[in-house]
Short mmCIF file of C-alpha atoms and ligand atoms in Angstrom, two decimals:
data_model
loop_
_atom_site.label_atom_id
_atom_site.label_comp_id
_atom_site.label_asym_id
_atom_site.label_seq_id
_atom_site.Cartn_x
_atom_site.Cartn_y
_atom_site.Cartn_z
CA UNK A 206 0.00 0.00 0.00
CA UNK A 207 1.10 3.25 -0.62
CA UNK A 208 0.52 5.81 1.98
CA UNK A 209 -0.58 8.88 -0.28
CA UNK A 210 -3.41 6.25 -1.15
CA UNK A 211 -4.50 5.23 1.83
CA UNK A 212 -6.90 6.45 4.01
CA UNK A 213 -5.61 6.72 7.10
CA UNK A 214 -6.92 9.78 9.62
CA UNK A 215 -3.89 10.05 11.80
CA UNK A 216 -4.98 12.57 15.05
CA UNK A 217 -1.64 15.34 15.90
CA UNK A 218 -3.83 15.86 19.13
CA UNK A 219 -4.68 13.22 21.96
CA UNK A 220 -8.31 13.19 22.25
CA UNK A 221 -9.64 13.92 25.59
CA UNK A 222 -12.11 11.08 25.28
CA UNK A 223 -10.04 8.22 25.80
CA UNK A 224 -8.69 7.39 29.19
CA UNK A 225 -6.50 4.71 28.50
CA UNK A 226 -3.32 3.72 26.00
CA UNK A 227 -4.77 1.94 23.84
CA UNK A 228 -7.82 3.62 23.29
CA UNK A 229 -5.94 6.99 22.62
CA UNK A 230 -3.62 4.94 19.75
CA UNK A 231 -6.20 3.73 18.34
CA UNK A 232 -8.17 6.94 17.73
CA UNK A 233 -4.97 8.91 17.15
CA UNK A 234 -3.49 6.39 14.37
CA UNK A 235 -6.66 6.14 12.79
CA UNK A 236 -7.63 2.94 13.43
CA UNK A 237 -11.59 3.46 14.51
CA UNK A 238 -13.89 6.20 14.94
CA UNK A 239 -17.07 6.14 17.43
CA UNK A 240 -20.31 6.00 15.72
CA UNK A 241 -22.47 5.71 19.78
CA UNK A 242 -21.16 4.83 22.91
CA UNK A 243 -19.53 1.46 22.50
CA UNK A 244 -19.90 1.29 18.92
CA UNK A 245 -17.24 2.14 16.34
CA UNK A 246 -16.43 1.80 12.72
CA UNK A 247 -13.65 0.06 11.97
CA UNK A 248 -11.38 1.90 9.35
CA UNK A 249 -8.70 0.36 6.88
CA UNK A 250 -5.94 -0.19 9.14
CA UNK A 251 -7.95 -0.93 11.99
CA UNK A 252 -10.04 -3.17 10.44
CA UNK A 253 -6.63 -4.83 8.99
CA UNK A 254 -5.78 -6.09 12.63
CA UNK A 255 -9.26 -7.01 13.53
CA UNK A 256 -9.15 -9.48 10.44
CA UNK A 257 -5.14 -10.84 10.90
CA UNK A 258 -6.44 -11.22 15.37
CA UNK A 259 -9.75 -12.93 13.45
CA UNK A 260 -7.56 -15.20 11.07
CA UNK A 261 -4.91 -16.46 13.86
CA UNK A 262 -7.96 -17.28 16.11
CA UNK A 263 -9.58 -19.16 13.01
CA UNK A 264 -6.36 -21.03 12.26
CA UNK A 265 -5.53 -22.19 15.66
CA UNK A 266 -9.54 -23.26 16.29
CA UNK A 267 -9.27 -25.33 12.79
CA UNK A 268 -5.96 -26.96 13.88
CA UNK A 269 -7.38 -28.14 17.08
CA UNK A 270 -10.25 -29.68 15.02
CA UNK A 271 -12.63 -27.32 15.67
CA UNK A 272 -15.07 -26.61 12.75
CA UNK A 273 -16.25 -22.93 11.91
CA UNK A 274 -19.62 -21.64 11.10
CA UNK A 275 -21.83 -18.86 11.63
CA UNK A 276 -24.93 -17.30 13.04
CA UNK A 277 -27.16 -14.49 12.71
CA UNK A 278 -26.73 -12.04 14.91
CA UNK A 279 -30.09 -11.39 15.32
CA UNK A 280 -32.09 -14.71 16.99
CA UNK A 281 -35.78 -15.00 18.11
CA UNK A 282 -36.22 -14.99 22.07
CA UNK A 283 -38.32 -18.47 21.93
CA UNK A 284 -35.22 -20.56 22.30
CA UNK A 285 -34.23 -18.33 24.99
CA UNK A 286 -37.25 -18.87 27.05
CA UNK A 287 -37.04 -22.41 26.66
CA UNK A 288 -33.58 -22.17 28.09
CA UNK A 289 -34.85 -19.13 30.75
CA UNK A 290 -32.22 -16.88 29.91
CA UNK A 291 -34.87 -14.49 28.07
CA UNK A 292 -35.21 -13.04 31.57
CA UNK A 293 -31.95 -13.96 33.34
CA UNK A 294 -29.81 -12.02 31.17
CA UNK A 295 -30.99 -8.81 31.95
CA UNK A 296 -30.22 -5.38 30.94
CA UNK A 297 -27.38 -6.16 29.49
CA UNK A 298 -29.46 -8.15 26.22
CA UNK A 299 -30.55 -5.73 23.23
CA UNK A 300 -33.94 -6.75 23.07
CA UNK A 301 -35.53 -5.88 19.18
CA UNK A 302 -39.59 -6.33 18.22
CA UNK A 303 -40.16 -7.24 14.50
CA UNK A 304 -42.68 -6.02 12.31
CA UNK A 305 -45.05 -9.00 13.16
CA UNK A 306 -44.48 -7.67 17.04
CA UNK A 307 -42.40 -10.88 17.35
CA UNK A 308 -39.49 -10.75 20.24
CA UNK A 309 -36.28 -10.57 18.52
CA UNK A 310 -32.73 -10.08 19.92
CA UNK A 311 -29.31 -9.24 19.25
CA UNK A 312 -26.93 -12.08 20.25
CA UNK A 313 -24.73 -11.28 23.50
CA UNK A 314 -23.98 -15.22 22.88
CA UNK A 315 -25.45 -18.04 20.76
CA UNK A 316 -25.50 -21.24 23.32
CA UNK A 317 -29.40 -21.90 22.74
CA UNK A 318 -28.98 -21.36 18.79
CA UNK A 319 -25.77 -23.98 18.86
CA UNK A 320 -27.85 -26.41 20.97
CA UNK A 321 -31.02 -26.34 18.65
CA UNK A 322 -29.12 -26.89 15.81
CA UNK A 323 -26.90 -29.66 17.41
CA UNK A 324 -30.56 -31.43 18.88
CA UNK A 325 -32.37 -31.02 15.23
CA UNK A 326 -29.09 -33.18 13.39
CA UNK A 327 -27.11 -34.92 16.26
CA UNK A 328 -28.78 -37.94 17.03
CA UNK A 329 -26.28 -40.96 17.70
CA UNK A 330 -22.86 -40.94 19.65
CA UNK A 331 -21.52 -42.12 16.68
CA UNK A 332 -21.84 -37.95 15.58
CA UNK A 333 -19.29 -36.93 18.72
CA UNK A 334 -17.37 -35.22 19.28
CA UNK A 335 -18.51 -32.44 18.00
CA UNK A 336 -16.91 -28.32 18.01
CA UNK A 337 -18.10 -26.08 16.41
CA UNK A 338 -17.24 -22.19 16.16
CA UNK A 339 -18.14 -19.00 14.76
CA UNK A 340 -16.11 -15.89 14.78
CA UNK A 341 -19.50 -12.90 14.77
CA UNK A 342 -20.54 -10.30 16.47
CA UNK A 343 -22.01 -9.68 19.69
CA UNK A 344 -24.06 -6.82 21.53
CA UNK A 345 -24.40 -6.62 25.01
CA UNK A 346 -25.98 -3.36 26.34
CA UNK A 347 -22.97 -2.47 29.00
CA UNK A 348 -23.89 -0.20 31.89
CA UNK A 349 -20.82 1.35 31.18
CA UNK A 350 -19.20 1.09 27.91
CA UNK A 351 -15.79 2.63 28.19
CA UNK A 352 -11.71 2.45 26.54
CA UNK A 353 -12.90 2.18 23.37
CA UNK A 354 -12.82 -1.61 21.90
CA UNK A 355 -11.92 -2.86 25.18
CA UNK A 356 -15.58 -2.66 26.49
CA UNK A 357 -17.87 -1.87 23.56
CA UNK A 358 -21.41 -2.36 23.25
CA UNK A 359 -20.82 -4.37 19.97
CA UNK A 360 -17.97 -6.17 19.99
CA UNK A 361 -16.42 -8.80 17.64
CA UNK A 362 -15.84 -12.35 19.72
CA UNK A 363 -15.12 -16.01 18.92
CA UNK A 364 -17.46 -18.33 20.44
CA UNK A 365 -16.98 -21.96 20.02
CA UNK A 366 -19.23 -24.93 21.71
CA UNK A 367 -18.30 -28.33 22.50
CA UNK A 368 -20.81 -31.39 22.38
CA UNK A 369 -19.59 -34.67 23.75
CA UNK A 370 -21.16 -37.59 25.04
CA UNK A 371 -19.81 -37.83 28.23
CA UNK A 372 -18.03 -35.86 31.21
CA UNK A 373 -14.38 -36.97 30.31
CA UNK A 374 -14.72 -36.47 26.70
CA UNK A 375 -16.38 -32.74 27.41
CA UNK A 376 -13.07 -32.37 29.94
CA UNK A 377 -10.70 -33.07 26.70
CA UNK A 378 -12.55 -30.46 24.73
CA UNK A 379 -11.89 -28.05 27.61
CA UNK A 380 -8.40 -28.75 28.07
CA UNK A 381 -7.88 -28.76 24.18
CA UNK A 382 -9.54 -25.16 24.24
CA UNK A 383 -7.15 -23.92 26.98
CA UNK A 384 -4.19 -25.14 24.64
CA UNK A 385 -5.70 -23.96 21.36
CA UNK A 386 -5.87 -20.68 23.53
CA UNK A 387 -2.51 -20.45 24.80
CA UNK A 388 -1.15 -21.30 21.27
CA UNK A 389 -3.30 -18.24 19.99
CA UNK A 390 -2.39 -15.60 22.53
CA UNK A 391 1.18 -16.49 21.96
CA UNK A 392 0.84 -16.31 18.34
CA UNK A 393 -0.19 -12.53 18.92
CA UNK A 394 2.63 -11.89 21.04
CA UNK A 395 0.73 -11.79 23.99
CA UNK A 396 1.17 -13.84 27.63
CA UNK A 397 -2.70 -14.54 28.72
CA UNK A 398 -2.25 -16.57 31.88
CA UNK A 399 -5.65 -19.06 32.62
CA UNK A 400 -6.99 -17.95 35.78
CA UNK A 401 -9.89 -19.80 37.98
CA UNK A 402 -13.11 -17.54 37.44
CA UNK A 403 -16.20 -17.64 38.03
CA UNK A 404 -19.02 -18.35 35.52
CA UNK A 405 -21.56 -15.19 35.64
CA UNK A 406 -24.54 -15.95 33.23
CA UNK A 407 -23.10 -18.56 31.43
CA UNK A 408 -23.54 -21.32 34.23
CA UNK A 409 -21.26 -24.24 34.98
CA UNK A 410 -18.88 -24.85 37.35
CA UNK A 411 -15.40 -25.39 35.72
CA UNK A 412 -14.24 -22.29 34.11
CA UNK A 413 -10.65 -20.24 33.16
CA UNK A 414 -10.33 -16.82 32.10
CA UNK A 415 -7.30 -16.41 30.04
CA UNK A 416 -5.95 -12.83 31.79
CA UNK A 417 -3.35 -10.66 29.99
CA UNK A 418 -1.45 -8.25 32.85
CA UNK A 419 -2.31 -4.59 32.69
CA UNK A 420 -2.27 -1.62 34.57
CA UNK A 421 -5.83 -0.54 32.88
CA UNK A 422 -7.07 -4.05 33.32
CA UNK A 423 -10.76 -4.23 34.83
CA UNK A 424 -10.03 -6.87 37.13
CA UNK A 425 -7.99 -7.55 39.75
CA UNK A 426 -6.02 -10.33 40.13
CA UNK A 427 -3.63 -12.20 42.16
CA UNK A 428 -0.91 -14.86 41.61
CA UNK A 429 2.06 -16.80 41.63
CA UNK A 430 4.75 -15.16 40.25
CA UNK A 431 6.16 -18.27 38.80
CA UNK A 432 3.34 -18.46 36.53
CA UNK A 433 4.41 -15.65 34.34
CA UNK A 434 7.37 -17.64 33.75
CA UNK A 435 5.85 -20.09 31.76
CA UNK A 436 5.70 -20.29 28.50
CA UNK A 437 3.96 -22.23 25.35
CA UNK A 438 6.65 -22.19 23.06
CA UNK A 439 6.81 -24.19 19.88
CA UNK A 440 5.06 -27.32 21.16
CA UNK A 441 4.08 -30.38 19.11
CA UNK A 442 0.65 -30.71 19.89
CA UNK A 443 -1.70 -33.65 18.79
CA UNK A 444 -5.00 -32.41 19.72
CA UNK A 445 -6.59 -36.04 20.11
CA UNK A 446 -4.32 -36.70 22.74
CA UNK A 447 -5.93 -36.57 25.87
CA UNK A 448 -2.89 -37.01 28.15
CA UNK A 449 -0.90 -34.38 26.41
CA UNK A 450 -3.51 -32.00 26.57
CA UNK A 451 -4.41 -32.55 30.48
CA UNK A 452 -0.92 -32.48 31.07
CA UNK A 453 -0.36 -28.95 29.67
CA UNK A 454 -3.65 -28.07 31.57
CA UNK A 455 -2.50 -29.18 34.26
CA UNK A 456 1.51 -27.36 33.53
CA UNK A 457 -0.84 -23.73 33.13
CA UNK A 458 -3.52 -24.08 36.19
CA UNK A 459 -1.55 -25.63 39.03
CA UNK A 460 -0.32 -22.65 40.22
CA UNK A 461 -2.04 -19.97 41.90
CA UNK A 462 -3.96 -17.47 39.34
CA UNK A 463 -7.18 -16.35 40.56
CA UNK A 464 -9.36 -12.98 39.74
CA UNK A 465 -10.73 -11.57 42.88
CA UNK A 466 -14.44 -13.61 41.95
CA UNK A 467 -12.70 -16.51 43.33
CA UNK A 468 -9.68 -15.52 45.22
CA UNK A 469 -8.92 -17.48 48.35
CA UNK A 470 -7.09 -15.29 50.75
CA UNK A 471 -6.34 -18.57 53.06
CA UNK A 472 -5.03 -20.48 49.85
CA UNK A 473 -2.53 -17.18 48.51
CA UNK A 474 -0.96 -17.19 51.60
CA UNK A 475 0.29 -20.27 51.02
CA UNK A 476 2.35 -19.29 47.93
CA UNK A 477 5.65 -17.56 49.58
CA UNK A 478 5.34 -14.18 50.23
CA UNK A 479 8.03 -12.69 47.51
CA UNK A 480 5.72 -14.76 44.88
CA UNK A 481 2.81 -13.59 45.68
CA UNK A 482 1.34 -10.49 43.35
CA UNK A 483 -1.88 -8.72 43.30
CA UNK A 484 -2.31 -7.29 40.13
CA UNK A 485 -4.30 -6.17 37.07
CA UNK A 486 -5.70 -7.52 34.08
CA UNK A 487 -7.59 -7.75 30.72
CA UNK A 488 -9.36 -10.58 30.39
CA UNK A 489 -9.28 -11.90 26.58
CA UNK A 490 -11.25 -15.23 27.08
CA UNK A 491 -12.97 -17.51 28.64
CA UNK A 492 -13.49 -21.49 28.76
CA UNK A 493 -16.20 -23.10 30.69
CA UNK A 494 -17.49 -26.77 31.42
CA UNK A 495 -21.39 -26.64 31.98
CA UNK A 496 -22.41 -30.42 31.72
CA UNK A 497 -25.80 -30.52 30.97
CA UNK A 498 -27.53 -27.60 31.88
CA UNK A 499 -28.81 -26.34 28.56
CA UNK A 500 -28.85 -30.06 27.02
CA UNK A 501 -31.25 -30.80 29.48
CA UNK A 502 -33.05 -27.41 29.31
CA UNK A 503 -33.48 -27.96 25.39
CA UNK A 504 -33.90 -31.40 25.25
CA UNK A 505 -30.40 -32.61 23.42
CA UNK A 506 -30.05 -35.94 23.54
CA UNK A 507 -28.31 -38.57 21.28
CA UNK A 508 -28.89 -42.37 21.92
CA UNK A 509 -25.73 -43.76 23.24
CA UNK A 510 -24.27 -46.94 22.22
CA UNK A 511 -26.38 -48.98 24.40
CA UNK A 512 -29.45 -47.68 22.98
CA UNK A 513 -30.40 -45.56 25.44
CA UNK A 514 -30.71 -41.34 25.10
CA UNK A 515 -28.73 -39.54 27.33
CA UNK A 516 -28.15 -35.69 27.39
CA UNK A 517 -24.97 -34.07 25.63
CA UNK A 518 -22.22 -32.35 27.84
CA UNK A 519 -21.38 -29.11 26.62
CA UNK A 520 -18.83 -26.39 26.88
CA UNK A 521 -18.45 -22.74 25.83
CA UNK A 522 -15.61 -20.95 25.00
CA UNK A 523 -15.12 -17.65 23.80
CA UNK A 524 -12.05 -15.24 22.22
CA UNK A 525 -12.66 -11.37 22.77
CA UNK A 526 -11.20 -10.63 18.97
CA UNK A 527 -11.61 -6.86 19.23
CA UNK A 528 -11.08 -6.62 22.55
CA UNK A 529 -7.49 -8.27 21.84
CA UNK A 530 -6.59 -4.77 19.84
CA UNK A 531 -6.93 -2.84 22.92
CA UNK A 532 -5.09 -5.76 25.29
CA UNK A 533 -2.37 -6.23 22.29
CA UNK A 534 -1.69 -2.51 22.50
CA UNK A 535 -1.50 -1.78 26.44
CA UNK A 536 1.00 -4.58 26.25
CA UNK A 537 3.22 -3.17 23.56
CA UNK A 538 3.70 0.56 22.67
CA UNK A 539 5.27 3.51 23.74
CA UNK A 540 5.66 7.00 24.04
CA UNK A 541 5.95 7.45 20.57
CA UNK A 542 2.92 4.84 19.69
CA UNK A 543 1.88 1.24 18.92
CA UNK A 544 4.34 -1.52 18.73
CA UNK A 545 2.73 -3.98 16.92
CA UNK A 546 3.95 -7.79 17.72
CA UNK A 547 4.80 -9.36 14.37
CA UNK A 548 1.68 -11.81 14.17
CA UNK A 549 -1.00 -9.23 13.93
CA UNK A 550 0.69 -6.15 12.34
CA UNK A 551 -1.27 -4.01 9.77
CA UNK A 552 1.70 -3.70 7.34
CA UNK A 553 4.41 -5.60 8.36
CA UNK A 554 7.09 -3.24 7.11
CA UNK A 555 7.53 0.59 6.61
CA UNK A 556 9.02 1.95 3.53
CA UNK A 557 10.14 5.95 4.23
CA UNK A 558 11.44 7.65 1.26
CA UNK A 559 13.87 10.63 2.80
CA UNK A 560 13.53 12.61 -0.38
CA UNK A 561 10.30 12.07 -2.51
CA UNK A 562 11.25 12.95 -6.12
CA UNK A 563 14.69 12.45 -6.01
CA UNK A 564 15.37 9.70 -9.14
CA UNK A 565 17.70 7.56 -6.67
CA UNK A 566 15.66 7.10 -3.91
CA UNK A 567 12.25 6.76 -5.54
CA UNK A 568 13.61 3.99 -7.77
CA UNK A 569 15.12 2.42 -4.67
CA UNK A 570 11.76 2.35 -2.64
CA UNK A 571 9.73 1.18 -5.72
CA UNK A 572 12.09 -2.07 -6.31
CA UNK A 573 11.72 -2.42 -2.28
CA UNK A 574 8.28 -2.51 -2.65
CA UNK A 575 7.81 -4.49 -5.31
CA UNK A 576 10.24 -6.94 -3.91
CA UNK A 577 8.66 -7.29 -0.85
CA UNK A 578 4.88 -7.62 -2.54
CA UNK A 579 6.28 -10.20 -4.99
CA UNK A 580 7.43 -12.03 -1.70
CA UNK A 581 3.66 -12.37 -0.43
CA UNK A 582 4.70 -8.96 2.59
CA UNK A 583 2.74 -6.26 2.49
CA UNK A 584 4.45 -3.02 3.07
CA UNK A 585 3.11 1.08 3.64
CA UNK A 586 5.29 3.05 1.02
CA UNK A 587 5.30 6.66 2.67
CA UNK A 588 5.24 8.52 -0.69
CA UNK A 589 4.18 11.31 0.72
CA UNK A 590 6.19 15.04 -0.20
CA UNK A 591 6.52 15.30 3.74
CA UNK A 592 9.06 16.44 6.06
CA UNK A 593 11.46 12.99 7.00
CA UNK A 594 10.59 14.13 10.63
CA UNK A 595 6.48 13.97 10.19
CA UNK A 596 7.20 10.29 8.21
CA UNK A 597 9.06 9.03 11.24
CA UNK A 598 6.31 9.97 13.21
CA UNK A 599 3.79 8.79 12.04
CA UNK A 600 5.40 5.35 11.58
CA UNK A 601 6.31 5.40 14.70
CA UNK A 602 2.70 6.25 15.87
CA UNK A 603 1.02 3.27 13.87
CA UNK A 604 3.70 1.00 15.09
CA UNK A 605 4.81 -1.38 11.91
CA UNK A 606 7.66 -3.22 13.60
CA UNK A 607 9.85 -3.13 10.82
CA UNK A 608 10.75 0.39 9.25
CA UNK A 609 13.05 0.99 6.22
CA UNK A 610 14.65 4.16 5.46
CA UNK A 611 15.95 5.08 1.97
CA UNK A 612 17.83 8.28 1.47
CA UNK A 613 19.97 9.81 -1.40
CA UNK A 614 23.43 9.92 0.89
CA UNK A 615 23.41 6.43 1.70
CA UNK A 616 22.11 5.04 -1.85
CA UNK A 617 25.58 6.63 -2.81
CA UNK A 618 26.94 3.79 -0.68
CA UNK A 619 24.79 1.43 -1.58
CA UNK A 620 23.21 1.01 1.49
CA UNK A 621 19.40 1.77 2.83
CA UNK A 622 18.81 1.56 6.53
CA UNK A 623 16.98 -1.28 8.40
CA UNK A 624 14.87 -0.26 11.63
CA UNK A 625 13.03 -2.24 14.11
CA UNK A 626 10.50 -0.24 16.06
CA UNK A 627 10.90 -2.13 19.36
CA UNK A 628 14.27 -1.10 20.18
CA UNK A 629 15.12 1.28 18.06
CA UNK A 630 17.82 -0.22 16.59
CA UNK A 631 18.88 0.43 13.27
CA UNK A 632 21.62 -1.35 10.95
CA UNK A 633 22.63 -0.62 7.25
CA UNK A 634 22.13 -3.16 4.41
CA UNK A 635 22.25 -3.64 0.95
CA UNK A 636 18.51 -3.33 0.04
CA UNK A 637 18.49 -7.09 -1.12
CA UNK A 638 19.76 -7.71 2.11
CA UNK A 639 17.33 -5.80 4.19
CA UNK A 640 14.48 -7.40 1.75
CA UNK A 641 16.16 -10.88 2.73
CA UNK A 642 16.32 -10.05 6.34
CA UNK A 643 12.49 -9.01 6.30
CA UNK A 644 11.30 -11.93 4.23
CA UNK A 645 12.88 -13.98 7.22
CA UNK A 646 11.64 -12.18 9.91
CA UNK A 647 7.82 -13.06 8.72
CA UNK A 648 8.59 -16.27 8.26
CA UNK A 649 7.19 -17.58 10.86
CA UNK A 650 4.47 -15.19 11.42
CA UNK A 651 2.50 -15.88 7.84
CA UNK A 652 -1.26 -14.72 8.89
CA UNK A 653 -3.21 -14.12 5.41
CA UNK A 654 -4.51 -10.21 5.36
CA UNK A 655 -6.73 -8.04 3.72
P1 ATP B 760 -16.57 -9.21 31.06
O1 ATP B 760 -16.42 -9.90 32.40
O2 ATP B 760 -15.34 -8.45 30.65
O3 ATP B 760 -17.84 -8.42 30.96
P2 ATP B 760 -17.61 -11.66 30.10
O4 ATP B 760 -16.96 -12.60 31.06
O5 ATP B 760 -19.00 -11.28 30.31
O6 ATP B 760 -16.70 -10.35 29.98
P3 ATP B 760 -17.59 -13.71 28.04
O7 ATP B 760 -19.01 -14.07 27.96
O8 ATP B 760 -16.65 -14.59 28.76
O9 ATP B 760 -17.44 -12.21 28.60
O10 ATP B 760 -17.09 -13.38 26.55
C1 ATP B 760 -15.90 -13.89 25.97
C2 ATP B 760 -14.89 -12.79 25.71
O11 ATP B 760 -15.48 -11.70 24.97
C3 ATP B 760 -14.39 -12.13 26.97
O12 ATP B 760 -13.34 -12.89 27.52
C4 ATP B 760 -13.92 -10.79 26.48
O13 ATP B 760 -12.60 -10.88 25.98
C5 ATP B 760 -14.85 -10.48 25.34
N1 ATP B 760 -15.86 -9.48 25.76
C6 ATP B 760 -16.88 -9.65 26.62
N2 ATP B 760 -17.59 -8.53 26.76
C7 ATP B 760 -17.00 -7.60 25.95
C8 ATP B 760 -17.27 -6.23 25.64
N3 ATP B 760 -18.30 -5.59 26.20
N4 ATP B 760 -16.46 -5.60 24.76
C9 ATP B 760 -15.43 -6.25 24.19
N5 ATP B 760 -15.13 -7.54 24.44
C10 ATP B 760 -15.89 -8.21 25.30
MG1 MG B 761 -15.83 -13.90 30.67
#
């Protein structure tokens, strides 16, 4: 992409609306704009990390066997009085009358939906297990909708459901979601430690919320220090296995991590005291074991292999996809700006021409770019006739972790100059070389874009 094409609103001012990091980035490098409170368009380069957060989470959910799918976002509230959560949800549920003065609603969540489908075609164990996923958004009518994507009103979240036919199988699908998770958040550069929660309107007794540490975090948490240590690394994992996945389950929940629903001030005191943190954080997921509870409210059965029908145990699990902007950002910027982790950057590599119209350096920065296109990279060309000062600034704001500078005094010497926006260091190459160098970087971190 070339930058004097784009459309990206970059703000010189911090807007006094937004009380936190990543909610001030975001506005100031252009990346949404409010439409009502909790609601937001999603421009170009916002919209560009939305979809590469959206196409990790989708690759990670498929390699773990999971199988995607969607549905509406707007549902009938019949299956939600069968299940009683027409009234139990509360406020907090957009609730929408049709023409025919029919109860309609907006989805906060799709658990009745999933189960009537699942009861209508599932009919035999022979059909489990079963996962299946959509990535769609939500609405839930928050009291207070506040820090821009981090607590919309809409919001864009992954929400997968497990049917199995009994209690240990439904345990492998939750410990197979807490890997697929961990894999994910890494993936984005992120550490999101699984914490014992509690299960709000959802239901169930086993759940983890997958916490990333933040000063602007909403909840408060407290753990082990030790837990921060660990880390997910470039595991082999065979998703069938159910020993290898309860062991890593086991690896990432032993130790203490709690948020203060279910803290246990008699159980942290037994971690020593120079371990023991109290702390904040975002939470960017959630797992949860329910058993039977809407089964049995719906009426989904499938007729075991003894011939009898017995009700399907079920799990929910969800992936706050837009909310991960904000989380991604509070854990990596700076003064300057965003620092985007290599997985989910917009572009993943600047281009800033020192001297627009000079023959030398414009030819240079075209064969960079094309080189880099023709190697499957996307990079943001700042063609712009600006200052060298305003282009470093604004890279810096929108955070591309890779920057390359090309100027007529060092095309004399062959050389262009190859930046990387988390430390600031900067080393001169060859341009084929700093092409090679990039092309290597990414290669690990191959997320399809828009
Ligand atoms: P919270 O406690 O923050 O209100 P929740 O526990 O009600 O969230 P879940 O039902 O577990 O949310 O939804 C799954 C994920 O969706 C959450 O872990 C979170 O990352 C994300 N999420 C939930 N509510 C919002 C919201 N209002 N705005 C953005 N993301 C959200
Ligand atoms: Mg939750």
């Amino acid at each position: 992409m070339r930058l004097s094409r784009y459309f990206l609103p970059v703000l010189k001012e911090n807007p006094s609306e937004a009380q936190i990091v990543s909610h001030r980035l975001m506005l100031r490098a252009g990346m949404i704009k409010q439409s009502s409170a909790g609601i937001y368009s999603w421009l170009p380069m916002g919209f560009k990390v939305l979809r590469k957060i959206e196409n990790i989470v989708h690759e990670e959910q498929m390699r773990a066997g999971h199988i995607p799918m969607q549905m509406p976002t707007i549902q009938s509230a019949d299956l939600w009085r069968e299940s009683g959560r027409y009234d139990d949800y509360g406020e907090e549920m957009l609730r929408i009358k049709d023409r025919h003065d029919h109860d309609m609603l907006f989805t906060p969540t799709a658990e009745e939906l999933i189960t009537d489908i699942v009861r209508s075609h599932v009919k035999s164990y022979k059909d489990l297990p079963l996962t299946m996923y959509q990535i769609q958004w939500k609405f839930r009518d928050e009291r207070r909708p506040r820090f821009g994507v981090m607590r919309g009103r809409e919001f864009y979240m992954k929400d997968g459901y497990n049917f199995d036919l009994t209690k240990e199988d439904a345990l492998h699908a939750y410990n197979r979601h807490l890997v697929s998770y961990l894999r994910t958040y890494e993936r984005m550069g992120l550490q999101a430690i699984p914490m014992r929660a509690d299960s709000g309107p959802i239901g169930g007794d086993d759940t983890h919320e997958f916490l990333v540490l933040a000063e602007t975090g909403e909840s408060e948490v407290f753990y082990d220090s030790t837990v921060t240590d660990l880390s997910f690394g470039d595991r082999d994992i065979d998703y069938d296995n159910v020993e290898q996945c309860a062991a890593i389950m086991e690896e990432f929940t032993t130790k203490y991590a709690r948020t203060d629903e279910t803290h246990d001030e008699a159980l942290f005191n037994e971690v020593p005291e120079d371990r023991r943190k109290v702390a904040r954080g975002i939470e960017v997921g959630q797992i949860f074991y329910f058993g039977t509870k809407y089964s049995d409210a719906l009426g989904a059965t499938v007729q075991g292999a003894d011939g009898k029908n017995q009700a399907l145990h079920m799990g929910s699990h969800g992936i706050g996809v837009s909310r991960l902007l904000g989380a991604i950002i509070e854990a990596s910027h700076d003064d300057n700006g965003i620092i985007w982790p290599e997985g989910v950057t917009p572009f993943h590599c600047g281009i800033v021409n020192l001297k627009q119209g000079d023959e030398a350096a414009d030819g240079a920065c075209e064969d960079l770019y094309k080189q880099l296109t023709n190697a499957g990279l996307e990079p943001l060309y700042d063609d712009r006739n600006e200052r060298a000062g305003g282009k470093f600034a604004t890279m810096d704001l929108i955070g591309l972790p890779w920057r390359i500078t090309v100027g007529p005094r060092g095309l004399k010497n062959g050389v262009v100059e190859l930046t990387s926006r988390r430390t600031g260091e900067s080393e001169e190459l060859a341009p084929a070389d700093a092409v090679a160098k990039v092309i290597a970087i990414y290669e690990n971190h191959r997320v399809v874009g828009l």
